[in-house]
Short mmCIF file of C-alpha atoms in Angstrom, two decimals:
data_model
loop_
_atom_site.label_atom_id
_atom_site.label_comp_id
_atom_site.label_asym_id
_atom_site.label_seq_id
_atom_site.Cartn_x
_atom_site.Cartn_y
_atom_site.Cartn_z
CA MET A 1 -25.61 -6.62 5.76
CA ALA A 2 -25.14 -8.14 8.95
CA PRO A 3 -28.31 -9.21 10.64
CA ALA A 4 -28.77 -6.64 13.88
CA THR A 5 -29.27 -9.66 16.41
CA GLU A 6 -25.53 -10.63 15.84
CA SER A 7 -24.53 -6.80 15.71
CA THR A 8 -26.34 -6.35 19.22
CA GLN A 9 -24.12 -9.69 20.83
CA VAL A 10 -21.41 -8.56 19.66
CA ALA A 11 -21.87 -4.97 21.09
CA ALA A 12 -23.69 -5.62 24.08
CA SER A 13 -19.89 -7.92 24.97
CA VAL A 14 -18.25 -6.44 27.55
CA ASP A 15 -14.53 -7.49 26.28
CA THR A 16 -13.33 -5.28 23.22
CA PRO A 17 -14.43 -6.94 19.47
CA SER A 18 -11.77 -8.51 17.57
CA ASP A 19 -10.74 -6.91 14.24
CA ASN A 20 -13.68 -9.25 12.86
CA ASP A 21 -16.67 -8.29 15.27
CA ILE A 22 -16.17 -4.43 14.80
CA SER A 23 -15.70 -4.75 10.95
CA LYS A 24 -19.29 -6.51 11.37
CA THR A 25 -20.79 -4.37 13.34
CA GLY A 26 -19.61 -0.92 12.17
CA PRO A 27 -21.82 1.38 9.93
CA TYR A 28 -20.15 0.67 7.05
CA THR A 29 -19.12 -2.89 6.65
CA THR A 30 -21.62 -5.21 6.50
CA VAL A 31 -19.24 -8.37 5.24
CA ALA A 32 -21.63 -11.36 4.19
CA GLU A 33 -19.08 -13.21 4.28
CA SER A 34 -21.13 -15.66 1.56
CA GLY A 35 -18.80 -14.65 -1.17
CA SER A 36 -15.74 -15.33 0.41
CA SER A 37 -14.00 -18.85 -0.12
CA THR A 38 -14.71 -19.15 3.69
CA ASP A 39 -18.12 -20.09 3.33
CA GLN A 40 -18.40 -21.38 0.35
CA PRO A 41 -19.52 -25.51 -0.30
CA LYS A 42 -15.32 -27.09 0.00
CA THR A 43 -14.04 -28.61 -2.51
CA THR A 44 -14.01 -32.80 -1.91
CA SER A 45 -9.85 -32.62 -3.00
CA TRP A 46 -8.27 -32.98 0.38
CA TRP A 47 -5.35 -31.13 -1.18
CA HIS A 48 -7.39 -28.24 -2.07
CA ARG A 49 -8.60 -27.13 1.44
CA ILE A 50 -4.70 -27.05 2.05
CA VAL A 51 -3.59 -24.84 -0.58
CA GLY A 52 -6.56 -22.86 -0.04
CA LEU A 53 -5.68 -21.97 3.17
CA VAL A 54 -2.56 -19.54 1.68
CA TRP A 55 -4.67 -19.45 -1.67
CA ASP A 56 -8.33 -18.37 -0.97
CA SER A 57 -9.38 -19.20 -4.88
CA LEU A 58 -8.36 -22.96 -4.72
CA ASP A 59 -11.59 -23.88 -2.65
CA GLY A 60 -14.80 -23.19 -2.27
CA GLU A 61 -17.96 -23.08 -4.98
CA PRO A 62 -16.78 -23.47 -8.72
CA GLU A 63 -18.42 -20.77 -9.84
CA TYR A 64 -16.36 -18.69 -7.55
CA ARG A 65 -13.34 -19.82 -7.77
CA ARG A 66 -13.46 -19.41 -11.55
CA TYR A 67 -14.33 -15.19 -10.67
CA VAL A 68 -11.41 -14.84 -8.65
CA GLN A 69 -9.10 -17.26 -10.72
CA ARG A 70 -10.33 -14.84 -13.58
CA LEU A 71 -8.95 -11.39 -11.15
CA ASP A 72 -5.98 -13.30 -10.30
CA ARG A 73 -4.38 -14.31 -14.12
CA ILE A 74 -5.20 -10.82 -15.63
CA PHE A 75 -6.48 -7.81 -13.16
CA PHE A 76 -3.78 -8.14 -10.25
CA PRO A 77 -1.01 -9.06 -12.41
CA THR A 78 -1.62 -5.56 -14.35
CA VAL A 79 -1.75 -3.48 -10.67
CA CYS A 80 1.61 -5.52 -9.94
CA LEU A 81 3.34 -4.51 -12.92
CA GLY A 82 2.11 -0.71 -13.21
CA TYR A 83 3.02 -0.88 -9.48
CA PHE A 84 6.81 -2.05 -10.44
CA ILE A 85 7.52 -0.15 -13.17
CA LYS A 86 5.88 2.63 -10.36
CA TYR A 87 8.70 1.60 -7.48
CA LEU A 88 10.82 0.72 -9.59
CA ASP A 89 11.51 4.17 -11.49
CA GLN A 90 10.93 6.14 -7.85
CA THR A 91 13.77 4.45 -6.42
CA ASN A 92 16.30 4.00 -8.72
CA TYR A 93 17.54 6.91 -8.17
CA SER A 94 19.72 5.07 -5.23
CA ASN A 95 21.31 2.62 -7.08
CA ALA A 96 21.92 4.71 -9.28
CA PHE A 97 23.64 7.56 -6.48
CA VAL A 98 26.01 4.42 -4.87
CA SER A 99 27.25 3.36 -8.40
CA GLY A 100 28.84 6.67 -10.06
CA MET A 101 26.26 9.28 -10.16
CA LYS A 102 27.68 11.38 -6.63
CA GLU A 103 31.02 11.82 -8.40
CA ASP A 104 29.91 12.28 -12.09
CA LEU A 105 27.60 14.94 -10.58
CA GLY A 106 29.41 16.09 -7.53
CA LEU A 107 26.74 15.25 -5.00
CA TYR A 108 28.76 15.49 -1.88
CA GLY A 109 26.35 17.59 0.08
CA ASN A 110 22.42 16.66 1.04
CA GLU A 111 21.52 16.47 -2.65
CA ARG A 112 20.17 12.98 -2.38
CA ASN A 113 17.97 13.77 0.35
CA TRP A 114 16.57 16.46 -2.03
CA LEU A 115 15.99 14.22 -4.60
CA ASN A 116 13.79 12.30 -2.18
CA THR A 117 12.08 15.09 -1.47
CA TRP A 118 11.40 16.56 -5.05
CA PHE A 119 9.96 13.46 -5.57
CA SER A 120 7.58 13.71 -2.55
CA LEU A 121 6.49 16.83 -3.81
CA GLY A 122 5.43 15.71 -6.37
CA ILE A 123 3.45 13.21 -5.10
CA MET A 124 1.94 15.60 -2.26
CA VAL A 125 0.49 17.68 -4.97
CA GLY A 126 -0.51 14.75 -7.27
CA SER A 127 -2.20 12.44 -4.93
CA VAL A 128 -6.03 13.93 -3.62
CA PRO A 129 -6.51 15.84 -7.07
CA ALA A 130 -5.68 12.63 -9.12
CA GLN A 131 -7.99 10.26 -7.06
CA MET A 132 -10.79 12.47 -7.31
CA SER A 133 -10.21 13.76 -10.84
CA GLN A 134 -11.23 9.64 -11.20
CA LEU A 135 -14.01 9.52 -8.91
CA ARG A 136 -15.63 12.68 -10.85
CA PHE A 137 -14.00 12.85 -14.69
CA VAL A 138 -11.58 10.35 -15.80
CA ARG A 139 -11.83 6.67 -15.57
CA SER A 140 -8.75 4.77 -13.84
CA SER A 141 -8.41 2.74 -16.81
CA VAL A 142 -7.25 5.65 -18.65
CA LEU A 143 -5.41 7.65 -15.92
CA LEU A 144 -3.69 6.14 -14.56
CA PRO A 145 -1.74 4.37 -18.08
CA SER A 146 -1.77 8.03 -19.55
CA CYS A 147 0.51 8.89 -16.30
CA GLU A 148 2.51 5.43 -16.10
CA LEU A 149 3.68 6.86 -19.76
CA ALA A 150 4.33 10.27 -18.95
CA TRP A 151 6.97 9.86 -15.75
CA SER A 152 8.36 6.86 -18.04
CA VAL A 153 9.53 9.10 -20.35
CA LEU A 154 9.92 11.95 -17.94
CA VAL A 155 12.96 8.28 -16.04
CA ILE A 156 14.88 8.89 -19.38
CA GLY A 157 15.25 12.57 -19.33
CA MET A 158 17.32 11.48 -16.64
CA ALA A 159 19.74 9.35 -17.94
CA PHE A 160 20.51 12.78 -19.92
CA ALA A 161 20.19 15.20 -17.28
CA LYS A 162 23.62 17.51 -16.69
CA ASN A 163 23.49 18.91 -13.38
CA ILE A 164 21.13 18.25 -10.15
CA LYS A 165 18.85 20.97 -10.53
CA THR A 166 17.76 19.29 -13.81
CA MET A 167 17.15 16.52 -11.63
CA TYR A 168 14.97 18.36 -9.08
CA ALA A 169 12.87 18.75 -11.75
CA LEU A 170 12.49 15.40 -13.25
CA ARG A 171 12.13 14.40 -10.26
CA PHE A 172 9.07 16.27 -9.20
CA PHE A 173 7.54 15.68 -12.54
CA ILE A 174 8.05 11.93 -12.05
CA GLY A 175 6.33 12.22 -8.96
CA LEU A 176 3.92 14.26 -9.58
CA PHE A 177 2.22 11.87 -12.34
CA GLU A 178 3.10 8.92 -9.53
CA ALA A 179 0.88 10.21 -7.31
CA CYS A 180 -2.23 8.26 -9.01
CA ALA A 181 -1.04 4.57 -8.61
CA PHE A 182 -0.67 3.79 -5.37
CA PRO A 183 -4.30 5.29 -4.45
CA GLY A 184 -5.29 4.49 -7.50
CA TYR A 185 -4.51 0.77 -7.57
CA ILE A 186 -5.49 -0.04 -3.96
CA ALA A 187 -8.61 1.36 -4.25
CA MET A 188 -9.94 -0.22 -7.39
CA LEU A 189 -8.37 -3.27 -5.61
CA GLY A 190 -10.67 -2.88 -2.81
CA GLY A 191 -13.59 -2.33 -5.42
CA TRP A 192 -13.05 -5.88 -6.60
CA TYR A 193 -12.07 -8.37 -4.05
CA GLY A 194 -12.87 -9.59 -0.44
CA PRO A 195 -12.42 -9.19 3.02
CA LYS A 196 -11.07 -12.67 3.27
CA GLU A 197 -9.04 -12.26 -0.32
CA LEU A 198 -8.08 -8.75 0.32
CA THR A 199 -4.83 -8.42 2.05
CA LYS A 200 -2.89 -11.11 1.01
CA ARG A 201 -2.77 -9.26 -2.27
CA LEU A 202 -2.13 -6.17 -1.19
CA ALA A 203 0.92 -7.78 0.76
CA ILE A 204 2.21 -9.21 -2.39
CA LEU A 205 1.51 -5.74 -4.04
CA LEU A 206 3.12 -3.72 -1.52
CA GLN A 207 6.24 -6.26 -1.89
CA ILE A 208 6.11 -5.60 -5.35
CA GLU A 209 8.44 -2.55 -3.90
CA SER A 210 10.80 -5.19 -2.43
CA ILE A 211 10.84 -7.22 -6.00
CA ALA A 212 11.75 -3.66 -7.95
CA SER A 213 14.52 -3.00 -4.99
CA MET A 214 16.01 -6.30 -6.07
CA PHE A 215 15.48 -5.68 -9.49
CA SER A 216 17.17 -2.07 -9.71
CA GLY A 217 20.14 -3.72 -7.32
CA TYR A 218 20.96 -6.71 -9.96
CA LEU A 219 20.14 -4.15 -12.97
CA GLN A 220 22.55 -1.61 -11.69
CA ALA A 221 25.25 -3.83 -10.74
CA GLY A 222 25.03 -5.97 -14.31
CA LEU A 223 24.76 -2.60 -16.00
CA TYR A 224 27.74 -1.10 -13.77
CA THR A 225 29.73 -4.32 -15.57
CA SER A 226 28.57 -4.42 -18.56
CA MET A 227 27.68 -1.22 -20.19
CA ASN A 228 29.58 1.69 -18.20
CA GLY A 229 31.23 4.03 -20.71
CA ARG A 230 28.82 2.06 -23.50
CA SER A 231 27.96 5.34 -26.36
CA GLY A 232 29.57 7.23 -23.83
CA LEU A 233 27.45 7.39 -20.85
CA ALA A 234 28.10 5.86 -17.38
CA GLY A 235 26.07 2.65 -16.33
CA TRP A 236 23.73 4.48 -13.94
CA ARG A 237 22.89 6.66 -16.59
CA TRP A 238 21.95 3.26 -17.69
CA LEU A 239 19.71 2.48 -15.61
CA PHE A 240 17.05 4.92 -15.86
CA ILE A 241 17.24 4.14 -19.84
CA MET A 242 16.36 0.46 -19.25
CA ASP A 243 14.06 1.53 -16.91
CA ALA A 244 12.13 3.61 -19.02
CA ILE A 245 12.37 0.96 -21.39
CA ILE A 246 10.85 -1.36 -18.96
CA SER A 247 8.09 0.31 -18.23
CA LEU A 248 6.45 1.77 -21.55
CA PRO A 249 5.06 -1.20 -22.91
CA ILE A 250 3.46 -2.29 -19.08
CA ALA A 251 1.87 1.21 -19.38
CA ILE A 252 0.34 0.51 -23.08
CA TRP A 253 -1.28 -3.05 -21.70
CA GLY A 254 -2.84 -0.59 -18.55
CA PHE A 255 -5.06 0.96 -20.93
CA PHE A 256 -6.56 -3.15 -21.68
CA GLY A 257 -6.09 -4.94 -18.56
CA LEU A 258 -7.11 -2.15 -15.79
CA PRO A 259 -10.87 -3.02 -15.42
CA ASP A 260 -12.41 0.20 -13.68
CA LEU A 261 -14.56 -0.66 -10.51
CA PRO A 262 -17.33 -3.53 -11.11
CA HIS A 263 -20.28 -1.46 -11.55
CA ASN A 264 -19.31 0.09 -14.47
CA THR A 265 -16.45 -2.03 -16.04
CA ARG A 266 -15.54 -2.35 -19.73
CA ALA A 267 -12.83 -4.91 -19.26
CA PHE A 268 -13.18 -6.97 -22.38
CA TYR A 269 -11.70 -10.26 -20.18
CA PHE A 270 -15.45 -9.82 -18.65
CA SER A 271 -18.86 -11.23 -20.39
CA ALA A 272 -22.22 -10.31 -19.09
CA ASP A 273 -22.47 -13.23 -16.66
CA HIS A 274 -18.92 -12.02 -14.66
CA ILE A 275 -20.28 -8.59 -14.56
CA ARG A 276 -23.57 -9.82 -12.88
CA TYR A 277 -21.96 -11.86 -10.41
CA GLY A 278 -19.01 -9.73 -9.61
CA ILE A 279 -22.13 -6.48 -8.48
CA GLU A 280 -24.24 -8.94 -6.67
CA ARG A 281 -20.77 -9.93 -4.99
CA ILE A 282 -18.99 -7.01 -3.78
CA GLU A 283 -22.56 -6.01 -2.37
CA LYS A 284 -23.60 -8.94 -0.26
CA PHE A 285 -19.76 -6.93 1.34
CA GLY A 286 -22.16 -4.28 1.50
CA GLN A 287 -19.84 -2.22 -0.99
CA LYS A 288 -22.05 0.18 -3.48
CA GLU A 289 -21.37 2.19 -6.87
CA GLN A 290 -19.40 4.65 -6.34
CA VAL A 291 -21.57 8.12 -7.80
CA LYS A 292 -19.66 11.12 -8.50
CA LEU A 293 -17.88 13.02 -5.83
CA THR A 294 -20.06 16.08 -5.14
CA TRP A 295 -18.84 19.08 -2.78
CA LYS A 296 -21.47 17.99 -0.29
CA GLU A 297 -19.95 14.43 -0.47
CA PHE A 298 -16.56 15.77 -0.36
CA LYS A 299 -17.10 17.61 3.49
CA ARG A 300 -18.87 14.75 4.47
CA VAL A 301 -16.09 12.87 4.02
CA TYR A 302 -13.25 14.96 5.43
CA SER A 303 -15.42 15.87 8.02
CA GLY A 304 -16.09 12.66 9.73
CA PHE A 305 -13.23 10.96 11.16
CA GLU A 306 -12.71 7.79 9.18
CA ILE A 307 -9.89 9.19 7.30
CA TRP A 308 -8.36 11.26 9.45
CA ALA A 309 -8.09 8.07 12.11
CA PHE A 310 -6.56 6.28 9.71
CA VAL A 311 -3.76 8.63 8.36
CA VAL A 312 -2.01 8.64 11.51
CA PRO A 313 -1.13 4.93 11.90
CA TYR A 314 -0.90 4.80 8.01
CA THR A 315 1.98 7.29 8.73
CA MET A 316 3.76 6.02 11.25
CA VAL A 317 3.77 2.72 10.28
CA ALA A 318 5.80 3.75 7.10
CA ALA A 319 7.55 5.83 9.10
CA CYS A 320 9.94 3.84 11.82
CA HIS A 321 11.02 0.84 9.40
CA THR A 322 12.98 4.36 7.18
CA ALA A 323 15.88 2.47 8.46
CA THR A 324 15.87 0.48 5.22
CA SER A 325 16.71 3.46 2.84
CA TYR A 326 20.20 4.00 4.52
CA PHE A 327 21.45 0.05 5.13
CA SER A 328 23.37 1.08 1.49
CA LEU A 329 25.28 4.42 2.93
CA TRP A 330 26.14 1.59 5.68
CA LEU A 331 27.96 -0.72 3.48
CA LYS A 332 29.36 1.75 1.52
CA ALA A 333 31.23 3.21 3.95
CA THR A 334 31.88 -0.12 5.66
CA GLY A 335 34.01 -0.32 2.53
CA TYR A 336 31.96 -3.04 0.65
CA SER A 337 31.99 -3.27 -3.04
CA VAL A 338 29.40 -1.31 -5.89
CA VAL A 339 28.82 -4.68 -6.74
CA GLU A 340 28.19 -5.58 -2.94
CA THR A 341 26.51 -2.44 -2.27
CA ASN A 342 23.75 -2.34 -4.51
CA TYR A 343 23.50 -7.03 -4.15
CA LEU A 344 23.59 -7.08 -0.58
CA PRO A 345 19.74 -5.17 0.23
CA THR A 346 18.06 -7.56 -2.10
CA GLY A 347 18.51 -10.43 0.95
CA GLY A 348 16.25 -7.74 3.22
CA ASN A 349 13.90 -7.48 0.90
CA ALA A 350 13.76 -11.06 0.06
CA LEU A 351 12.88 -11.29 3.79
CA ASN A 352 9.88 -8.88 3.39
CA ILE A 353 8.36 -10.36 0.60
CA VAL A 354 7.90 -13.57 2.71
CA PHE A 355 7.45 -12.42 5.73
CA SER A 356 4.69 -9.76 4.74
CA PHE A 357 3.02 -12.58 2.63
CA THR A 358 3.11 -15.07 5.54
CA CYS A 359 1.10 -12.25 8.12
CA GLY A 360 -0.65 -11.35 4.92
CA VAL A 361 -1.91 -14.97 5.00
CA ILE A 362 -2.47 -14.90 8.47
CA ALA A 363 -4.67 -11.75 8.84
CA ASP A 364 -6.66 -12.46 5.86
CA HIS A 365 -7.60 -16.11 8.16
CA THR A 366 -8.08 -14.42 11.56
CA GLY A 367 -9.08 -11.04 11.49
CA GLN A 368 -6.86 -10.03 14.26
CA ASN A 369 -5.34 -6.60 12.11
CA TYR A 370 -4.94 -4.68 14.91
CA TRP A 371 -2.95 -6.90 17.03
CA MET A 372 -0.22 -8.28 14.28
CA ILE A 373 0.07 -4.48 13.53
CA VAL A 374 1.16 -3.89 16.91
CA ALA A 375 3.51 -6.63 17.16
CA ILE A 376 5.44 -5.73 13.62
CA GLN A 377 5.93 -1.99 15.58
CA LEU A 378 7.73 -4.09 18.32
CA LEU A 379 9.97 -5.74 16.36
CA MET A 380 10.61 -2.67 14.60
CA MET A 381 11.16 -0.61 17.82
CA PHE A 382 13.46 -3.76 18.55
CA SER A 383 15.44 -3.02 15.55
CA ASN A 384 15.97 0.56 15.94
CA ILE A 385 17.26 -0.20 19.45
CA LEU A 386 20.47 -2.08 18.26
CA LEU A 387 20.54 0.92 15.91
CA SER A 388 20.52 3.59 17.93
CA VAL A 389 22.77 1.67 20.09
CA TRP A 390 24.89 1.11 17.25
CA ASN A 391 28.49 0.49 18.71
CA ILE A 392 28.01 -3.32 18.86
CA PRO A 393 29.44 -5.99 16.70
CA LYS A 394 29.28 -5.83 12.67
CA GLY A 395 27.04 -8.97 12.39
CA ALA A 396 24.71 -7.77 14.79
CA LEU A 397 24.43 -4.26 12.76
CA MET A 398 23.28 -5.94 9.93
CA PHE A 399 20.91 -8.49 11.27
CA SER A 400 19.11 -4.85 12.56
CA TYR A 401 19.22 -3.42 9.10
CA TYR A 402 17.21 -6.73 7.62
CA LEU A 403 14.79 -6.68 10.36
CA SER A 404 13.44 -3.40 9.64
CA TYR A 405 12.65 -4.81 6.38
CA ALA A 406 9.92 -6.99 8.28
CA GLY A 407 8.39 -3.46 8.97
CA SER A 408 6.01 -2.69 5.34
CA ALA A 409 4.18 -6.07 6.46
CA ALA A 410 2.14 -3.98 8.83
CA THR A 411 1.27 -1.19 5.93
CA PRO A 412 -1.37 -4.32 3.87
CA ILE A 413 -2.81 -5.16 6.86
CA LEU A 414 -3.76 -1.58 8.00
CA ILE A 415 -5.25 -0.71 4.27
CA SER A 416 -7.22 -3.75 4.27
CA TRP A 417 -8.21 -3.78 7.45
CA ALA A 418 -9.47 0.27 6.81
CA THR A 419 -11.02 -1.27 3.70
CA ARG A 420 -13.21 -3.97 5.24
CA LEU A 421 -14.29 -0.96 8.23
CA ASN A 422 -15.72 0.82 5.34
CA ALA A 423 -16.56 -1.04 2.90
CA GLY A 424 -19.93 0.23 2.30
CA ASP A 425 -18.61 3.80 2.25
CA ALA A 426 -16.82 4.06 -1.46
CA SER A 427 -16.08 8.03 -1.49
CA VAL A 428 -14.25 7.04 2.10
CA ARG A 429 -12.49 3.82 0.09
CA GLN A 430 -11.68 6.18 -2.59
CA LEU A 431 -9.65 8.57 -0.44
CA LEU A 432 -8.27 6.28 1.90
CA VAL A 433 -5.02 6.23 1.01
CA ALA A 434 -4.60 8.79 -1.21
CA THR A 435 -5.04 11.57 1.73
CA ALA A 436 -2.97 9.58 3.38
CA ASN A 437 -0.15 9.44 0.85
CA VAL A 438 -0.20 13.02 1.48
CA VAL A 439 0.38 13.73 4.32
CA SER A 440 2.74 10.19 4.63
CA TYR A 441 4.93 12.16 2.51
CA ALA A 442 4.77 15.52 3.57
CA TRP A 443 6.40 13.33 7.18
CA VAL A 444 9.26 12.05 4.14
CA LEU A 445 9.91 16.13 3.40
CA TRP A 446 12.03 16.39 6.53
CA VAL A 447 12.55 13.21 8.13
CA PRO A 448 15.44 12.67 6.03
CA LEU A 449 16.90 15.96 5.99
CA VAL A 450 16.71 16.55 9.74
CA LEU A 451 17.32 13.42 10.96
CA PHE A 452 19.39 11.30 8.36
CA PRO A 453 21.76 13.72 6.80
CA THR A 454 24.01 12.46 3.72
CA TYR A 455 26.48 14.10 5.18
CA ASP A 456 26.61 12.04 8.50
CA ALA A 457 26.03 8.41 6.99
CA PRO A 458 26.40 6.05 7.94
CA LYS A 459 25.82 6.60 11.87
CA TYR A 460 23.23 9.73 12.79
CA LYS A 461 22.60 11.42 15.76
CA TYR A 462 19.34 11.38 16.26
CA GLY A 463 17.20 9.54 13.29
CA TYR A 464 17.09 5.76 14.73
CA GLN A 465 16.27 7.29 18.24
CA VAL A 466 13.32 8.89 16.65
CA LEU A 467 12.23 6.22 14.60
CA ILE A 468 11.99 4.26 18.31
CA LEU A 469 9.37 6.96 18.89
CA PHE A 470 7.17 6.72 15.72
CA GLY A 471 7.36 2.90 16.69
CA GLY A 472 5.17 3.98 19.99
CA LEU A 473 3.21 6.33 17.99
CA ALA A 474 2.06 3.93 15.03
CA ILE A 475 0.39 1.35 18.46
CA ILE A 476 -1.33 4.39 19.70
CA SER A 477 -2.77 5.61 17.12
CA VAL A 478 -4.22 2.42 15.78
CA THR A 479 -5.42 1.89 19.15
CA PHE A 480 -7.19 4.68 19.23
CA MET A 481 -8.36 3.72 15.12
CA LYS A 482 -9.28 0.75 17.00
CA TYR A 483 -11.46 2.47 19.74
CA MET A 484 -13.71 4.59 17.15
CA TYR A 485 -14.77 2.07 15.19
CA TRP A 486 -15.59 0.21 18.19
CA ARG A 487 -17.38 3.56 19.61
CA LYS A 488 -19.23 3.76 15.90
CA ALA A 489 -20.30 0.15 16.10
CA GLU A 490 -21.93 0.99 19.69
CA LYS A 491 -23.09 3.44 18.77
CA GLN A 492 -25.14 1.92 15.83
CA VAL A 493 -26.33 -1.13 17.77
CA SER A 494 -27.83 1.80 20.62
CA GLU A 495 -29.66 3.46 17.77
CA GLU A 496 -31.19 0.49 16.23
CA GLU A 497 -31.54 -1.11 19.85
CA GLU A 498 -34.41 2.15 20.24
CA GLN A 499 -35.30 2.08 17.03
CA ASP A 500 -36.72 -1.40 17.37
CA ARG A 501 -38.13 -0.49 20.96
CA MET A 502 -39.78 2.29 19.77
CA ALA A 503 -41.38 -0.08 16.44
CA THR A 504 -42.62 -2.54 19.70
CA GLU A 505 -44.32 0.61 21.74
CA ALA A 506 -45.19 2.07 18.86
CA PRO A 507 -49.39 2.47 19.72
CA ILE A 508 -52.38 0.66 17.95
CA ASP A 509 -54.09 2.49 15.13
CA ALA A 510 -57.68 2.74 15.26
CA LYS A 511 -57.24 1.76 10.91
CA ASP A 512 -55.35 -0.97 11.49
CA VAL A 513 -58.16 -2.82 13.89
#
């Protein structure tokens, strides 16, 4: 835990403390950074130090490097693969829609948005119960792969759906089983990686969304040209079949590759020494063993400000860059071919990958999560202003859509910051993203239907203007979150000073004399 003297000095400063200062003085995060690469004895090789600025486990104490590299070789790729199939199976309907599904099923109304709405309902119903079950009843290494298997089978069902009502039902249950994935992966990563390691890995994880979208676009383009009509199935139906074939072996591997948490891991790739080192390491960061969730603990978590101060910026950050969802509709309306409509958005995904990883590296090194989030929201507001004007050159509209892809870089920075601020409160960390997901997906229920009706595509009356508002609300709410943790840190320091004063002024007991 950070010493009280350091906390006192930080809180006594007349300026608002930096993000790192808040995390050190906060009542939950006690980041003794000795376990991170930045405070380990450096290697003598100069190139290790340079490369270590980008990837932490390439520099530092040998034991630290070996341990984190083991996480990076087995655990982290398992999480990335699981999230890859989650997002692949979540968004494949979008590629299918512009590749023949619309015409084959006669979807000329708002059905595309309703497909997303039914999926979001499944996520909302399943998110918090799934996370609570991992805190009380079942291991994450069992629940997550089981759900992956279930939704993969349902994706196959989409390939043979004959009407939109069947599609709605399948999308709901796919969302229900996928609800455990994202919060579960985030909680697991936060339980193993330190504060100087987490943001860049979360950035990579969330950019799996872009990789999955790119892969789905290329896969659908290939299937459209090579498999359309094969065995009597349209190319868009083959997309669902191929996605399921990819998903099933990854889901099975999850039973072996996911390690649960350091205090209760049964992973085959960790020895007793690895487990002991891992527990000592995360305890240096202020993390504690997760206790079973009780009703009393549940009430404590949801009566505090921590989760609710996170929910609003999380939702607004996710909402303000949703122009990316309508890029393909603009491409199709502008006259691009089916193949071009599938692969042109992959350029935005590529931009997103590079930008988000760069931001993650910077956030890990500087700890200035707040200012990075604000800067990204300003970029999103600029992008949506251009889209709101609309009557600008075609190249400028293309630029605006591509720029909007950079908005997802803020989400891993926000999640990592909140994880660091609540390092010592395992229940809050476990339920943080799950709760925010419910609110975020509830937001998604009405935004596409009201602001982006499919029949208005590609130009919308109010959609992009409201996204500007979401960007402003993201800045306001993340500022409020920073203030609340700063105030909590000040309160804790004041209480510590009062306790020290009372101990100093305590009367001498005669027995002590």
